[in-house]
Short mmCIF file of C-alpha atoms in Angstrom, two decimals:
data_model
loop_
_atom_site.label_atom_id
_atom_site.label_comp_id
_atom_site.label_asym_id
_atom_site.label_seq_id
_atom_site.Cartn_x
_atom_site.Cartn_y
_atom_site.Cartn_z
CA MET K 21 0.00 0.00 0.00
CA SER K 22 1.36 3.42 -0.96
CA ASP K 23 1.89 6.19 1.54
CA ALA K 24 -1.13 8.51 1.21
CA SER K 25 1.17 11.54 1.29
CA ASN K 26 3.15 10.62 -1.84
CA TYR K 27 0.80 8.48 -3.91
CA THR K 28 0.69 9.26 -7.63
CA PRO K 29 -2.03 7.46 -9.62
CA PRO K 30 -0.66 5.28 -12.42
CA ALA K 31 -1.67 5.84 -16.03
CA VAL K 32 -3.94 2.77 -15.87
CA TRP K 33 -5.57 1.54 -12.67
CA THR K 34 -5.13 -2.13 -11.82
CA TRP K 35 -6.88 -4.12 -9.13
CA ASN K 36 -4.77 -4.83 -6.06
CA LYS K 37 -6.71 -7.60 -4.30
CA ALA K 38 -4.81 -7.03 -1.06
CA ASN K 39 -5.86 -3.40 -0.87
CA GLY K 40 -9.11 -2.51 0.85
CA GLY K 41 -8.83 -3.30 4.53
CA GLN K 42 -11.45 -5.54 6.10
CA PHE K 43 -13.58 -5.52 2.95
CA ALA K 44 -10.80 -6.58 0.58
CA SER K 45 -12.22 -10.09 0.26
CA ILE K 46 -15.60 -8.93 -1.07
CA ASN K 47 -14.86 -5.70 -2.96
CA ARG K 48 -14.14 -6.19 -6.64
CA PRO K 49 -14.31 -4.12 -9.85
CA ILE K 50 -16.61 -6.49 -11.74
CA ALA K 51 -20.26 -7.49 -11.43
CA GLY K 52 -22.01 -10.81 -11.75
CA PRO K 53 -22.12 -13.97 -9.61
CA THR K 54 -19.08 -15.70 -8.22
CA HIS K 55 -20.85 -18.98 -7.45
CA GLU K 56 -24.07 -20.87 -8.02
CA LYS K 57 -26.53 -20.66 -5.14
CA ALA K 58 -30.32 -20.55 -5.27
CA LEU K 59 -32.18 -18.33 -2.85
CA PRO K 60 -34.55 -19.87 -0.30
CA VAL K 61 -38.27 -19.11 -0.60
CA GLY K 62 -40.58 -19.11 2.41
CA LYS K 63 -44.33 -19.20 2.86
CA HIS K 64 -45.19 -15.53 2.34
CA PRO K 65 -45.58 -13.66 -0.96
CA LEU K 66 -42.91 -11.13 0.08
CA GLN K 67 -39.40 -12.56 0.28
CA LEU K 68 -36.70 -10.25 1.61
CA TYR K 69 -32.99 -11.02 1.29
CA SER K 70 -31.07 -8.65 3.51
CA LEU K 71 -28.88 -7.75 6.48
CA ALA K 72 -29.53 -5.23 9.26
CA THR K 73 -27.27 -2.52 7.91
CA PRO K 74 -28.97 0.88 7.67
CA ASN K 75 -30.17 0.11 4.14
CA GLY K 76 -31.59 -3.21 5.24
CA VAL K 77 -33.27 -1.73 8.31
CA LYS K 78 -35.23 0.67 6.12
CA VAL K 79 -37.15 -2.18 4.54
CA THR K 80 -37.79 -4.25 7.65
CA VAL K 81 -39.06 -1.16 9.48
CA MET K 82 -41.36 -0.43 6.53
CA LEU K 83 -42.73 -3.97 6.50
CA GLU K 84 -43.29 -3.96 10.25
CA GLU K 85 -45.02 -0.57 10.01
CA LEU K 86 -47.33 -1.90 7.30
CA LEU K 87 -48.19 -4.93 9.41
CA ALA K 88 -48.87 -2.64 12.38
CA LEU K 89 -51.41 -0.81 10.21
CA GLY K 90 -53.19 -4.10 9.54
CA HIS K 91 -51.90 -4.83 6.03
CA SER K 92 -51.77 -8.61 6.28
CA GLY K 93 -50.41 -8.82 2.73
CA ALA K 94 -47.18 -7.31 4.03
CA GLU K 95 -46.28 -10.51 5.91
CA TYR K 96 -42.82 -11.51 4.84
CA ASP K 97 -39.93 -13.91 5.14
CA ALA K 98 -36.59 -12.21 5.83
CA TRP K 99 -33.55 -14.26 4.86
CA LEU K 100 -30.09 -13.39 6.08
CA ILE K 101 -27.48 -12.42 3.47
CA SER K 102 -24.04 -12.41 5.07
CA ILE K 103 -22.21 -9.86 2.96
CA ASN K 104 -18.86 -10.44 4.67
CA GLU K 105 -19.06 -14.02 3.40
CA GLY K 106 -19.89 -12.90 -0.14
CA GLN K 107 -23.42 -14.35 -0.18
CA GLN K 108 -24.58 -11.35 -2.23
CA PHE K 109 -22.57 -12.76 -5.14
CA GLY K 110 -24.54 -16.00 -5.34
CA SER K 111 -26.35 -16.56 -8.63
CA GLY K 112 -29.79 -16.43 -7.03
CA PHE K 113 -29.15 -13.12 -5.31
CA VAL K 114 -27.61 -11.55 -8.40
CA ALA K 115 -30.73 -12.56 -10.34
CA VAL K 116 -32.78 -10.44 -7.92
CA ASN K 117 -30.27 -7.62 -7.62
CA PRO K 118 -27.67 -7.37 -10.39
CA ASN K 119 -25.88 -4.77 -8.25
CA SER K 120 -25.13 -7.40 -5.55
CA LYS K 121 -26.15 -5.15 -2.67
CA ILE K 122 -28.67 -5.73 0.09
CA PRO K 123 -31.61 -5.40 0.41
CA ALA K 124 -33.42 -7.23 -2.38
CA LEU K 125 -37.11 -8.11 -2.48
CA MET K 126 -39.17 -10.61 -4.45
CA ASP K 127 -42.94 -10.17 -4.56
CA HIS K 128 -44.73 -13.41 -5.45
CA SER K 129 -48.25 -12.09 -4.80
CA GLY K 130 -49.18 -11.69 -8.48
CA ASP K 131 -49.19 -13.88 -11.56
CA THR K 132 -45.66 -12.77 -12.39
CA PRO K 133 -43.03 -12.45 -9.64
CA VAL K 134 -41.65 -8.93 -9.27
CA ARG K 135 -38.09 -8.18 -8.23
CA VAL K 136 -37.27 -4.89 -6.54
CA PHE K 137 -33.78 -3.76 -5.62
CA GLU K 138 -32.32 -0.59 -4.10
CA SER K 139 -33.76 0.32 -0.72
CA GLY K 140 -35.45 3.51 -1.87
CA ALA K 141 -37.16 1.69 -4.73
CA ILE K 142 -38.38 -1.00 -2.32
CA LEU K 143 -39.85 1.61 0.05
CA LEU K 144 -41.63 3.35 -2.81
CA TYR K 145 -42.88 0.04 -4.23
CA LEU K 146 -44.32 -1.05 -0.89
CA ALA K 147 -45.83 2.38 -0.18
CA GLU K 148 -47.65 2.32 -3.52
CA LYS K 149 -48.63 -1.34 -3.23
CA PHE K 150 -50.29 -0.85 0.15
CA GLY K 151 -51.24 2.83 -0.05
CA ALA K 152 -49.39 3.84 3.10
CA PHE K 153 -46.66 6.19 4.30
CA LEU K 154 -46.70 8.14 1.03
CA PRO K 155 -48.81 11.32 0.77
CA THR K 156 -51.41 11.40 -1.97
CA THR K 157 -51.63 15.16 -2.48
CA LEU K 158 -49.07 16.39 -4.99
CA PRO K 159 -47.20 18.99 -2.86
CA GLN K 160 -46.81 16.63 0.12
CA ARG K 161 -45.88 13.72 -2.15
CA ALA K 162 -43.22 15.86 -3.82
CA GLU K 163 -41.79 16.84 -0.42
CA CYS K 164 -41.71 13.20 0.68
CA LEU K 165 -40.01 11.97 -2.47
CA SER K 166 -37.53 14.84 -2.38
CA TRP K 167 -36.35 13.76 1.07
CA LEU K 168 -36.36 10.11 0.06
CA PHE K 169 -34.04 10.82 -2.85
CA TRP K 170 -32.01 13.21 -0.72
CA GLN K 171 -31.20 10.25 1.48
CA MET K 172 -30.31 8.00 -1.43
CA GLY K 173 -27.88 10.61 -2.73
CA SER K 174 -26.48 11.71 0.63
CA ALA K 175 -25.91 8.47 2.55
CA PRO K 176 -23.02 7.27 0.35
CA PHE K 177 -21.05 10.26 1.62
CA LEU K 178 -21.84 9.15 5.17
CA GLY K 179 -21.24 5.41 4.77
CA GLY K 180 -18.85 4.95 1.90
CA GLY K 181 -17.14 8.26 2.56
CA PHE K 182 -16.98 9.24 6.23
CA GLY K 183 -17.71 5.83 7.73
CA HIS K 184 -15.16 4.07 5.57
CA PHE K 185 -12.28 6.46 6.10
CA TYR K 186 -13.02 7.18 9.78
CA ALA K 187 -13.81 3.64 10.96
CA TYR K 188 -12.72 1.04 8.41
CA ALA K 189 -9.84 2.22 6.23
CA PRO K 190 -6.55 0.43 7.01
CA ILE K 191 -4.81 3.80 7.32
CA LYS K 192 -6.12 7.12 8.62
CA ILE K 193 -6.01 9.79 5.92
CA GLU K 194 -6.56 13.25 7.39
CA TYR K 195 -7.67 14.80 4.12
CA ALA K 196 -10.31 12.12 3.47
CA ILE K 197 -11.67 12.17 7.03
CA ASP K 198 -11.82 15.97 7.07
CA ARG K 199 -13.48 16.07 3.66
CA TYR K 200 -16.25 13.65 4.57
CA ALA K 201 -16.69 14.86 8.17
CA MET K 202 -17.39 18.33 6.77
CA GLU K 203 -19.98 16.91 4.37
CA VAL K 204 -21.70 14.77 7.02
CA LYS K 205 -21.96 17.74 9.36
CA ARG K 206 -23.43 19.79 6.54
CA GLN K 207 -26.00 17.05 5.93
CA LEU K 208 -26.87 16.92 9.63
CA ASP K 209 -27.39 20.68 9.52
CA VAL K 210 -29.71 20.27 6.53
CA LEU K 211 -31.78 17.78 8.51
CA ASN K 212 -31.66 19.84 11.68
CA ARG K 213 -32.96 22.94 9.94
CA ARG K 214 -35.79 20.99 8.31
CA LEU K 215 -36.78 19.23 11.53
CA ALA K 216 -36.77 22.55 13.38
CA GLU K 217 -39.77 23.57 11.29
CA SER K 218 -41.53 20.23 10.86
CA PRO K 219 -42.09 17.19 13.09
CA TYR K 220 -41.22 14.85 10.24
CA LEU K 221 -39.27 15.31 7.03
CA ALA K 222 -42.27 15.55 4.72
CA GLY K 223 -44.43 17.53 7.14
CA ASP K 224 -46.76 16.54 9.93
CA GLU K 225 -46.97 12.86 8.99
CA TYR K 226 -44.47 10.02 9.27
CA THR K 227 -43.59 8.75 5.78
CA ILE K 228 -41.14 6.64 3.81
CA ALA K 229 -38.81 9.65 3.89
CA ASP K 230 -38.40 9.23 7.65
CA ILE K 231 -38.14 5.45 7.31
CA ALA K 232 -35.30 5.91 4.81
CA VAL K 233 -33.34 8.53 6.71
CA TRP K 234 -33.73 7.25 10.28
CA PRO K 235 -31.54 4.11 10.10
CA TRP K 236 -28.63 6.22 8.85
CA TYR K 237 -28.84 9.64 10.48
CA GLY K 238 -30.95 8.65 13.46
CA ALA K 239 -28.37 6.01 14.33
CA LEU K 240 -25.57 8.52 13.78
CA VAL K 241 -26.90 11.13 16.21
CA LYS K 242 -27.55 8.42 18.81
CA GLY K 243 -23.94 7.22 18.59
CA GLN K 244 -24.89 3.83 17.13
CA ILE K 245 -22.65 3.77 14.05
CA TYR K 246 -18.94 4.39 13.48
CA GLY K 247 -18.26 5.43 17.10
CA ALA K 248 -18.13 8.99 15.84
CA GLY K 249 -20.63 10.79 18.06
CA GLU K 250 -18.07 12.83 19.97
CA PHE K 251 -15.97 13.49 16.87
CA LEU K 252 -18.96 14.93 15.00
CA GLN K 253 -20.56 16.52 18.11
CA VAL K 254 -23.88 14.99 17.11
CA GLN K 255 -25.66 16.22 20.26
CA ASP K 256 -25.64 19.71 18.75
CA TYR K 257 -28.26 18.67 16.18
CA ILE K 258 -31.06 18.84 18.71
CA HIS K 259 -33.96 18.57 16.28
CA VAL K 260 -32.48 15.49 14.60
CA VAL K 261 -32.00 13.90 18.04
CA ARG K 262 -35.64 14.67 18.93
CA TRP K 263 -36.85 13.13 15.69
CA ALA K 264 -34.59 10.08 16.08
CA ASP K 265 -35.88 9.45 19.60
CA GLN K 266 -39.47 9.85 18.46
CA ILE K 267 -39.14 7.21 15.75
CA ALA K 268 -37.18 4.89 18.05
CA GLN K 269 -40.23 4.75 20.31
CA ARG K 270 -42.37 3.22 17.56
CA PRO K 271 -42.86 -0.53 18.19
CA ALA K 272 -42.58 -1.30 14.47
CA ALA K 273 -39.25 0.52 14.25
CA GLN K 274 -38.01 -1.40 17.28
CA ARG K 275 -39.00 -4.70 15.65
CA GLY K 276 -37.66 -3.80 12.23
CA ARG K 277 -34.25 -2.91 13.63
CA LYS K 278 -33.86 -6.48 14.99
CA VAL K 279 -34.56 -8.36 11.76
CA ASN K 280 -31.53 -9.84 9.95
CA ARG K 281 -29.31 -8.61 12.76
CA THR K 282 -26.42 -10.81 13.91
CA TRP K 283 -24.55 -8.53 16.32
CA GLY K 284 -25.22 -6.66 19.56
CA GLU K 285 -27.30 -7.83 22.49
CA PRO K 286 -28.93 -11.25 21.98
CA SER K 287 -32.34 -9.65 22.55
CA SER K 288 -31.70 -7.40 19.53
CA GLN K 289 -30.85 -10.19 17.08
CA LEU K 290 -33.37 -11.92 14.84
CA PRO K 291 -31.20 -13.31 12.02
CA GLU K 292 -34.23 -14.59 10.09
CA ARG K 293 -37.87 -13.67 10.39
CA HIS K 294 -40.65 -15.88 9.04
CA ASP K 295 -43.55 -15.06 11.34
CA ALA K 296 -44.54 -12.26 13.71
CA SER K 297 -44.23 -14.71 16.60
CA ASP K 298 -40.49 -14.98 15.95
CA PHE K 299 -39.99 -11.81 17.99
CA ASP K 300 -41.52 -13.53 21.01
CA LYS K 301 -38.71 -16.08 20.96
CA LEU K 302 -36.01 -13.48 21.61
CA PRO K 303 -34.47 -13.34 25.09
CA THR K 304 -35.64 -10.47 27.25
#
C-alpha cells in the first residue's frame, strides 16, 4: 500500500486484491455472480434477502409498520445475506439484484413475480402497493419523495465516505476524514434545519422519507454507528436527536431494527424472520 502523502495514480488503474482493509475479500471491480446458489423461498408472498445494515433496516421497518397498520399482505420472510461471506454474489441473489447489494425483495403475490432492488425503490414500491406512508396530495408527495431521494444521494457520503475512512480504512487519511466529516456535518445541519420547522421530514406525517433517513442519520446522532458521536458533536443537532428518539419509540421501528441482525445484544438479534411470533422467541 502506498503512503497517502506521496501516492501518484498510475496511467492505468489495476486491481490490487490485497488493498481494501477488512472488505478486501468482497470488494471487486466487476459485477455478476461468483458462485451458483439458489435463494430460499418461504411461505409468504414477500421474500426479503437482507442484512440489518442501515439500508436493510429501512425495509424491515417499513414492512413492520405496514403490518402494524393491519396490512396482512405485508407478511414476509426475511432471509439473512451475510455480505462479509460474499453471499450477495450467489447466482440467485444476483438474479434479484444485479448490483449485488442488500436489500433485495421478491414479490410473489401476483401472476408474475416482481423483483425490486435498491432500498429507496423498495420503500416506494411497498408504499404504492399498500397505499401507506406516502402522501397522496401532490405537494406533500413531492416533499416526501424529495427527502427520500435526498437520502439516497447523501448516505453514500456518510457510509462509503466518512464511515469508511473514519472507521474502516486500514490507514487514517486526514484529508479524506476531514473532507467527509465536513460533508456529514453539513448534511446533519440540513436535517436539523428541516426538523426545526416540521415534526417529520415531509411535514406533519411520518412517511417513507423518515423510514429511509432514520436508520442512517438517526443512528448517527444516537452514537450507534462508526463510534463517531463525539468526533462529530452529534448532540448539537437537537432537532435530529428529537426526531430520532421519536421514531425509536415506535414498536414497528423497534422490531424492524432487529430483523436480519447478527450482532449486539442477543435480545436485539433476529437473524431470520418468518412469522410475527419470531420476535416472542427473543431473550428479554
